[in-house]
């Protein structure tokens, strides 16, 4: 994760410098023009849906428990049947996050090692640039990354394969479009619809793709 953020910050800084020196420059390969609209239409009710954090489930005793990704201290708080001991409930939930996580993206993709995702993070890295990335999970290892400036968006797919050598493979954007709600953007919310295709050197005649809707708060720099 640290390497990903370093990569994003370097690109974001490069974009900001380039805009300051030449605001009328033509798009570079992989850049998509942003269409800003005042009231983006569409059904965004997916934001009413939520999940518990990965690994959280309801056990047979009606307790929220965790499986796989658990603080080691919690094991001593359960009996042999998996029930959380009554006198350990408060301590258990101080260690285990059971908050409702509301969906921030609805999307469909054709890419490697992808089984779906419902969450995206958007973060302002400076006054002119916001970076976004979808969240991976145990079944999804491809993540959509967006670098958004005032006029342009740079989408990429980043594959952190469990079958590979541990190196992140980046697929650059080939074409596409993105619309962003201007009014909500100035209120610190990213509401967008998008549709992108990406180059795949291993299958150049069959590009990867990612499309969907986003509605999420933009974290401050």
Short mmCIF file of C-alpha atoms in Angstrom, two decimals:
data_model
loop_
_atom_site.label_atom_id
_atom_site.label_comp_id
_atom_site.label_asym_id
_atom_site.label_seq_id
_atom_site.Cartn_x
_atom_site.Cartn_y
_atom_site.Cartn_z
CA UNK A 1 0.00 0.00 0.00
CA UNK A 2 2.84 2.42 0.78
CA UNK A 3 4.34 1.89 -2.69
CA UNK A 4 0.96 2.62 -4.28
CA UNK A 5 0.62 5.93 -2.43
CA UNK A 6 4.15 6.99 -3.35
CA UNK A 7 3.36 6.23 -6.98
CA UNK A 8 0.11 8.25 -6.84
CA UNK A 9 1.71 11.25 -5.13
CA UNK A 10 4.53 11.38 -7.69
CA UNK A 11 2.10 11.33 -10.59
CA UNK A 12 -0.17 13.87 -8.90
CA UNK A 13 2.76 16.24 -8.39
CA UNK A 14 3.84 15.82 -11.99
CA UNK A 15 0.34 16.66 -13.22
CA UNK A 16 0.08 19.76 -11.04
CA UNK A 17 3.43 21.08 -12.30
CA UNK A 18 2.46 20.40 -15.86
CA UNK A 19 -0.80 22.27 -15.49
CA UNK A 20 0.93 25.28 -13.99
CA UNK A 21 3.38 25.44 -16.91
CA UNK A 22 0.94 24.72 -19.71
CA UNK A 23 -2.79 24.86 -19.00
CA UNK A 24 -3.70 24.37 -22.64
CA UNK A 25 -1.61 21.26 -23.28
CA UNK A 26 -3.16 18.42 -25.21
CA UNK A 27 -4.07 15.20 -23.49
CA UNK A 28 -1.26 12.73 -22.97
CA UNK A 29 -1.89 9.02 -23.64
CA UNK A 30 -4.11 7.61 -20.92
CA UNK A 31 -5.73 10.96 -20.05
CA UNK A 32 -9.51 11.39 -20.32
CA UNK A 33 -11.29 14.74 -20.45
CA UNK A 34 -13.73 15.26 -17.58
CA UNK A 35 -17.29 16.31 -18.36
CA UNK A 36 -18.53 18.49 -15.50
CA UNK A 37 -22.30 18.68 -15.03
CA UNK A 38 -24.38 20.66 -12.55
CA UNK A 39 -26.78 17.86 -11.62
CA UNK A 40 -25.61 14.39 -12.57
CA UNK A 41 -28.62 12.12 -13.27
CA UNK A 42 -28.86 8.43 -12.45
CA UNK A 43 -29.82 6.00 -9.72
CA UNK A 44 -27.36 6.16 -6.84
CA UNK A 45 -29.44 4.28 -4.27
CA UNK A 46 -26.64 1.69 -3.99
CA UNK A 47 -25.23 4.02 -1.31
CA UNK A 48 -28.01 2.79 1.00
CA UNK A 49 -26.50 -0.71 1.01
CA UNK A 50 -23.77 -1.71 3.44
CA UNK A 51 -21.57 -4.55 4.61
CA UNK A 52 -19.64 -5.31 7.75
CA UNK A 53 -15.84 -5.16 7.37
CA UNK A 54 -14.38 -8.24 5.71
CA UNK A 55 -14.24 -11.22 8.04
CA UNK A 56 -17.15 -10.09 10.24
CA UNK A 57 -20.14 -12.45 10.44
CA UNK A 58 -23.08 -13.36 12.67
CA UNK A 59 -22.31 -16.53 14.62
CA UNK A 60 -24.88 -19.13 15.66
CA UNK A 61 -25.36 -17.37 18.98
CA UNK A 62 -26.49 -14.11 17.34
CA UNK A 63 -23.17 -12.40 18.07
CA UNK A 64 -21.08 -10.48 15.57
CA UNK A 65 -17.78 -12.31 15.43
CA UNK A 66 -14.75 -12.38 13.16
CA UNK A 67 -13.16 -15.06 11.07
CA UNK A 68 -9.68 -15.15 9.60
CA UNK A 69 -8.73 -11.49 10.09
CA UNK A 70 -8.96 -11.21 13.86
CA UNK A 71 -6.75 -9.65 16.53
CA UNK A 72 -5.02 -12.57 18.27
CA UNK A 73 -6.24 -11.39 21.67
CA UNK A 74 -9.85 -12.19 20.70
CA UNK A 75 -9.30 -15.96 20.67
CA UNK A 76 -9.12 -16.04 24.46
CA UNK A 77 -12.47 -14.24 24.60
CA UNK A 78 -14.39 -17.17 23.08
CA UNK A 79 -15.32 -20.55 24.50
CA UNK A 80 -14.74 -23.87 22.72
CA UNK A 81 -17.97 -23.47 20.70
CA UNK A 82 -17.01 -20.03 19.37
CA UNK A 83 -19.38 -18.07 21.63
CA UNK A 84 -17.96 -14.76 22.82
CA UNK A 85 -17.86 -14.83 26.61
CA UNK A 86 -20.35 -12.48 28.24
CA UNK A 87 -17.74 -10.73 30.36
CA UNK A 88 -15.53 -10.23 27.26
CA UNK A 89 -18.08 -8.66 24.93
CA UNK A 90 -17.05 -5.05 25.57
CA UNK A 91 -13.35 -5.82 25.22
CA UNK A 92 -14.01 -7.90 22.08
CA UNK A 93 -15.85 -5.08 20.28
CA UNK A 94 -13.20 -2.58 21.32
CA UNK A 95 -10.78 -4.67 19.25
CA UNK A 96 -13.03 -5.75 16.36
CA UNK A 97 -14.56 -3.23 13.96
CA UNK A 98 -18.23 -4.07 13.37
CA UNK A 99 -19.37 -0.73 11.93
CA UNK A 100 -21.66 -0.59 8.91
CA UNK A 101 -19.65 0.27 5.78
CA UNK A 102 -21.91 1.90 3.21
CA UNK A 103 -21.24 1.24 -0.47
CA UNK A 104 -19.50 4.03 -2.38
CA UNK A 105 -19.25 2.48 -5.85
CA UNK A 106 -21.44 0.35 -8.11
CA UNK A 107 -19.46 -1.08 -10.98
CA UNK A 108 -18.77 -3.88 -13.40
CA UNK A 109 -15.36 -4.76 -14.79
CA UNK A 110 -13.61 -7.12 -17.14
CA UNK A 111 -10.13 -7.56 -15.73
CA UNK A 112 -7.94 -10.12 -14.04
CA UNK A 113 -8.71 -11.56 -10.59
CA UNK A 114 -11.81 -9.45 -10.11
CA UNK A 115 -14.92 -10.67 -8.28
CA UNK A 116 -16.49 -7.31 -7.49
CA UNK A 117 -15.99 -4.37 -5.15
CA UNK A 118 -18.35 -1.99 -3.35
CA UNK A 119 -15.94 0.55 -1.91
CA UNK A 120 -13.74 3.34 -3.24
CA UNK A 121 -11.61 5.92 -1.42
CA UNK A 122 -11.17 9.46 -2.76
CA UNK A 123 -8.47 11.67 -1.25
CA UNK A 124 -7.35 15.21 -2.11
CA UNK A 125 -3.55 15.26 -2.30
CA UNK A 126 -3.34 18.98 -3.07
CA UNK A 127 -5.60 21.83 -4.17
CA UNK A 128 -5.74 20.66 -7.79
CA UNK A 129 -5.56 16.87 -7.61
CA UNK A 130 -7.62 14.07 -6.08
CA UNK A 131 -6.65 10.39 -6.19
CA UNK A 132 -9.08 7.50 -5.90
CA UNK A 133 -8.80 3.73 -5.65
CA UNK A 134 -11.24 0.85 -5.24
CA UNK A 135 -10.76 -1.60 -2.41
CA UNK A 136 -9.51 -5.13 -2.95
CA UNK A 137 -10.64 -8.12 -0.91
CA UNK A 138 -9.90 -11.83 -0.62
CA UNK A 139 -11.37 -12.52 -4.09
CA UNK A 140 -10.61 -9.24 -5.92
CA UNK A 141 -7.03 -8.23 -6.62
CA UNK A 142 -7.54 -5.68 -9.42
CA UNK A 143 -8.15 -2.10 -8.33
CA UNK A 144 -9.37 0.90 -10.33
CA UNK A 145 -7.21 3.99 -9.73
CA UNK A 146 -8.17 7.51 -10.76
CA UNK A 147 -6.14 10.71 -10.69
CA UNK A 148 -8.57 13.63 -11.08
CA UNK A 149 -7.61 17.21 -11.87
CA UNK A 150 -9.73 20.19 -12.91
CA UNK A 151 -9.96 19.06 -16.53
CA UNK A 152 -8.55 15.57 -16.85
CA UNK A 153 -8.71 12.12 -15.34
CA UNK A 154 -6.03 9.43 -15.54
CA UNK A 155 -7.57 5.98 -14.97
CA UNK A 156 -5.48 2.84 -14.53
CA UNK A 157 -6.11 -0.69 -13.38
CA UNK A 158 -3.60 -2.05 -10.87
CA UNK A 159 -3.35 -5.81 -10.46
CA UNK A 160 -1.72 -7.12 -7.31
CA UNK A 161 -1.92 -10.78 -8.28
CA UNK A 162 -1.81 -13.52 -5.68
CA UNK A 163 -0.42 -15.80 -8.40
CA UNK A 164 2.31 -13.47 -9.62
CA UNK A 165 5.76 -12.51 -8.33
CA UNK A 166 4.36 -9.83 -6.03
CA UNK A 167 4.82 -6.95 -8.47
CA UNK A 168 1.92 -4.63 -9.25
CA UNK A 169 0.92 -4.70 -12.93
CA UNK A 170 -0.51 -1.43 -14.25
CA UNK A 171 -2.88 -1.30 -17.23
CA UNK A 172 -3.14 2.19 -18.82
CA UNK A 173 -6.40 3.65 -20.03
CA UNK A 174 -7.09 3.36 -23.74
CA UNK A 175 -10.32 5.36 -24.04
CA UNK A 176 -13.45 6.29 -22.15
CA UNK A 177 -15.47 9.00 -20.51
CA UNK A 178 -16.28 10.31 -17.05
CA UNK A 179 -18.95 12.73 -15.85
CA UNK A 180 -18.66 14.42 -12.45
CA UNK A 181 -21.24 16.44 -10.52
CA UNK A 182 -19.72 19.91 -10.19
CA UNK A 183 -21.95 21.16 -7.35
CA UNK A 184 -21.25 18.18 -5.10
CA UNK A 185 -17.53 18.29 -5.97
CA UNK A 186 -17.27 21.76 -4.42
CA UNK A 187 -18.98 20.34 -1.33
CA UNK A 188 -16.33 17.64 -0.98
CA UNK A 189 -18.29 14.77 -2.55
CA UNK A 190 -17.33 12.80 -5.65
CA UNK A 191 -20.44 11.79 -7.61
CA UNK A 192 -19.53 10.38 -11.00
CA UNK A 193 -20.38 7.98 -13.80
CA UNK A 194 -17.62 6.46 -15.90
CA UNK A 195 -16.81 3.98 -18.63
CA UNK A 196 -13.19 3.11 -19.47
CA UNK A 197 -11.25 0.62 -21.55
CA UNK A 198 -7.63 -0.33 -20.83
CA UNK A 199 -4.70 -1.69 -22.81
CA UNK A 200 -3.69 -5.27 -22.18
CA UNK A 201 -0.41 -6.14 -23.92
CA UNK A 202 -1.10 -9.85 -23.50
CA UNK A 203 -4.43 -9.55 -25.34
CA UNK A 204 -4.30 -6.32 -27.41
CA UNK A 205 -7.45 -7.19 -29.37
CA UNK A 206 -9.49 -7.75 -26.23
CA UNK A 207 -9.09 -4.67 -23.97
CA UNK A 208 -9.97 -4.63 -20.30
CA UNK A 209 -12.89 -2.47 -19.17
CA UNK A 210 -14.43 -0.88 -16.08
CA UNK A 211 -17.70 1.05 -15.82
CA UNK A 212 -19.93 2.26 -13.05
CA UNK A 213 -21.04 4.97 -10.64
CA UNK A 214 -19.28 6.58 -7.68
CA UNK A 215 -20.65 8.46 -4.70
CA UNK A 216 -18.18 9.09 -1.88
CA UNK A 217 -16.85 11.80 0.40
CA UNK A 218 -13.50 13.27 -0.63
CA UNK A 219 -11.03 13.02 2.25
CA UNK A 220 -9.13 16.25 2.91
CA UNK A 221 -5.41 16.52 2.14
#
